[in-house]
Amino acid sequence: MSTTLQLAKRFREVLLDGLWIANTNFKDQLSGVTWEQATTRIGSLNTIAMLTFHIDYYIAGLINVFEGGDLEIRDKYSFDLPPVESQEQWENLKNKLWNDAEKFAILLEQMPDSKMNESFVDEKYGTYLRNIDGMIEHCYYHLGQITLIRKLLS
């Protein structure tokens, strides 16, 4: 199996359907979470909705690069979640994440393996491989947070 296919599989595992690493995934952890739960802040922790937005913000930013655009995302905006005030808005936020995650995986599958060693936008960001691996690791990090916040809410 090619490197890009393996990476796409790992990416889908953490976001959409995997159980291998954490015995769960984003889709599993966010199912059944109400918008009230998703927006409840516990102490100084980010909310589940904020973490959902945060992960999608970075996925969408990388999609833009994969499609030939510029790297337009900035860390300082990655938690700028618009207010979530209804179940419909929460469902829309989750659906955007699911759609962007699948699009990311499809674009990744279409990349040649040789692209993985190329510089990602600028040499200072490292290679495509480093950034894609970083995205997967970033997702697992926040998946752990969401899992713990869910436990604290129940």
CSV table of C-alpha atoms in Angstrom, one decimal:
chain,number,residue,atom,x,y,z
A,1,MET,CA,0.0,0.0,0.0
A,2,SER,CA,1.4,3.4,-0.9
A,3,THR,CA,2.4,6.0,1.7
A,4,THR,CA,-0.5,8.3,0.8
A,5,LEU,CA,-3.1,5.5,1.0
A,6,GLN,CA,-1.7,4.5,4.4
A,7,LEU,CA,-1.8,8.1,5.7
A,8,ALA,CA,-5.4,8.6,4.4
A,9,LYS,CA,-6.4,5.4,6.2
A,10,ARG,CA,-4.8,6.6,9.5
A,11,PHE,CA,-6.5,10.0,9.0
A,12,ARG,CA,-9.9,8.4,8.5
A,13,GLU,CA,-9.3,6.2,11.6
A,14,VAL,CA,-9.0,9.1,14.0
A,15,LEU,CA,-11.8,11.2,12.5
A,16,LEU,CA,-14.4,9.0,11.0
A,17,ASP,CA,-14.3,5.2,11.6
A,18,GLY,CA,-11.2,3.8,13.4
A,19,LEU,CA,-10.8,2.0,16.6
A,20,TRP,CA,-7.2,0.8,16.4
A,21,ILE,CA,-5.2,3.5,18.4
A,22,ALA,CA,-7.7,4.9,20.8
A,23,ASN,CA,-10.6,2.5,20.5
A,24,THR,CA,-12.7,5.4,19.4
A,25,ASN,CA,-12.7,8.3,16.9
A,26,PHE,CA,-14.2,11.8,16.5
A,27,LYS,CA,-17.4,10.7,14.9
A,28,ASP,CA,-18.0,8.2,17.7
A,29,GLN,CA,-17.2,10.6,20.5
A,30,LEU,CA,-19.3,13.4,19.1
A,31,SER,CA,-22.3,11.3,18.3
A,32,GLY,CA,-25.0,11.8,21.0
A,33,VAL,CA,-23.4,15.1,22.3
A,34,THR,CA,-26.0,17.8,22.4
A,35,TRP,CA,-25.3,21.4,21.5
A,36,GLU,CA,-25.7,22.3,25.2
A,37,GLN,CA,-23.0,19.7,26.2
A,38,ALA,CA,-20.8,20.8,23.3
A,39,THR,CA,-20.8,24.4,24.5
A,40,THR,CA,-20.5,23.7,28.2
A,41,ARG,CA,-17.2,25.0,29.6
A,42,ILE,CA,-15.6,23.1,32.4
A,43,GLY,CA,-13.2,25.3,34.3
A,44,SER,CA,-10.6,26.7,31.9
A,45,LEU,CA,-10.9,23.8,29.4
A,46,ASN,CA,-12.0,24.4,25.8
A,47,THR,CA,-15.5,23.3,25.0
A,48,ILE,CA,-16.2,20.2,22.8
A,49,ALA,CA,-17.6,22.6,20.2
A,50,MET,CA,-14.4,24.7,20.3
A,51,LEU,CA,-12.2,21.7,19.8
A,52,THR,CA,-14.4,20.5,16.9
A,53,PHE,CA,-14.1,23.8,15.2
A,54,HIS,CA,-10.3,23.9,16.0
A,55,ILE,CA,-9.6,20.6,14.3
A,56,ASP,CA,-11.8,21.4,11.3
A,57,TYR,CA,-10.1,24.8,10.9
A,58,TYR,CA,-6.7,23.1,10.4
A,59,ILE,CA,-8.1,20.4,8.1
A,60,ALA,CA,-9.8,23.0,5.9
A,61,GLY,CA,-6.6,25.0,5.8
A,62,LEU,CA,-4.6,22.0,4.6
A,63,ILE,CA,-7.3,21.2,2.0
A,64,ASN,CA,-6.9,24.7,0.6
A,65,VAL,CA,-3.1,24.0,0.1
A,66,PHE,CA,-3.8,20.5,-1.3
A,67,GLU,CA,-6.1,22.1,-3.9
A,68,GLY,CA,-3.3,24.6,-4.9
A,69,GLY,CA,-4.2,27.5,-2.7
A,70,ASP,CA,-2.2,29.4,-0.1
A,71,LEU,CA,-1.7,28.5,3.5
A,72,GLU,CA,-4.2,31.0,4.9
A,73,ILE,CA,-4.8,29.6,8.4
A,74,ARG,CA,-3.3,31.2,11.5
A,75,ASP,CA,-3.1,29.8,15.0
A,76,LYS,CA,-4.6,32.9,16.5
A,77,TYR,CA,-7.8,32.3,14.7
A,78,SER,CA,-8.1,28.5,15.2
A,79,PHE,CA,-10.4,28.8,18.2
A,80,ASP,CA,-12.6,31.6,16.8
A,81,LEU,CA,-15.8,29.5,16.9
A,82,PRO,CA,-18.9,31.5,16.1
A,83,PRO,CA,-21.6,31.0,18.8
A,84,VAL,CA,-23.4,27.7,18.7
A,85,GLU,CA,-26.9,28.3,19.9
A,86,SER,CA,-28.9,25.4,18.6
A,87,GLN,CA,-28.7,21.7,17.8
A,88,GLU,CA,-28.9,22.5,14.1
A,89,GLN,CA,-25.8,24.7,14.4
A,90,TRP,CA,-24.0,22.0,16.3
A,91,GLU,CA,-25.0,19.4,13.7
A,92,ASN,CA,-23.7,21.7,10.9
A,93,LEU,CA,-20.4,22.1,12.7
A,94,LYS,CA,-20.0,18.3,13.0
A,95,ASN,CA,-21.1,17.8,9.4
A,96,LYS,CA,-18.5,20.3,8.1
A,97,LEU,CA,-15.9,18.3,10.0
A,98,TRP,CA,-17.0,15.0,8.5
A,99,ASN,CA,-17.2,16.4,5.0
A,100,ASP,CA,-13.8,18.2,5.3
A,101,ALA,CA,-12.2,15.0,6.8
A,102,GLU,CA,-13.4,12.9,3.9
A,103,LYS,CA,-12.3,15.5,1.4
A,104,PHE,CA,-8.9,15.7,3.0
A,105,ALA,CA,-8.5,11.9,2.9
A,106,ILE,CA,-9.6,11.8,-0.8
A,107,LEU,CA,-7.1,14.5,-1.8
A,108,LEU,CA,-4.4,12.7,0.1
A,109,GLU,CA,-5.2,9.4,-1.6
A,110,GLN,CA,-4.8,11.2,-5.0
A,111,MET,CA,-1.3,12.5,-4.2
A,112,PRO,CA,1.7,10.7,-5.5
A,113,ASP,CA,4.0,9.3,-2.8
A,114,SER,CA,6.8,11.5,-4.1
A,115,LYS,CA,4.9,14.6,-2.9
A,116,MET,CA,5.4,13.5,0.7
A,117,ASN,CA,9.1,14.6,0.6
A,118,GLU,CA,8.4,18.0,-0.9
A,119,SER,CA,8.4,21.2,1.1
A,120,PHE,CA,5.0,22.1,2.5
A,121,VAL,CA,4.3,25.7,1.2
A,122,ASP,CA,7.6,26.9,2.7
A,123,GLU,CA,10.7,25.0,3.8
A,124,LYS,CA,10.2,26.3,7.4
A,125,TYR,CA,7.1,24.1,7.6
A,126,GLY,CA,8.9,20.9,6.7
A,127,THR,CA,7.6,18.3,4.3
A,128,TYR,CA,4.1,17.3,3.3
A,129,LEU,CA,4.7,14.1,5.3
A,130,ARG,CA,5.6,16.0,8.4
A,131,ASN,CA,2.5,18.1,8.2
A,132,ILE,CA,0.1,15.3,7.5
A,133,ASP,CA,1.6,13.2,10.3
A,134,GLY,CA,1.3,16.3,12.5
A,135,MET,CA,-2.4,16.6,11.6
A,136,ILE,CA,-3.1,13.0,12.5
A,137,GLU,CA,-1.2,13.5,15.9
A,138,HIS,CA,-3.0,16.8,16.5
A,139,CYS,CA,-6.4,15.0,15.9
A,140,TYR,CA,-5.5,12.3,18.4
A,141,TYR,CA,-4.4,14.9,21.0
A,142,HIS,CA,-7.7,16.7,20.8
A,143,LEU,CA,-9.7,13.4,20.6
A,144,GLY,CA,-8.3,12.6,24.0
A,145,GLN,CA,-9.4,16.0,25.3
A,146,ILE,CA,-12.9,15.5,24.0
A,147,THR,CA,-13.1,12.1,25.5
A,148,LEU,CA,-12.1,13.4,28.9
A,149,ILE,CA,-14.5,16.4,28.7
A,150,ARG,CA,-17.4,14.1,27.8
A,151,LYS,CA,-16.6,12.0,31.0
A,152,LEU,CA,-16.5,15.2,33.1
A,153,LEU,CA,-19.9,16.3,31.7
A,154,SER,CA,-21.6,13.0,32.6
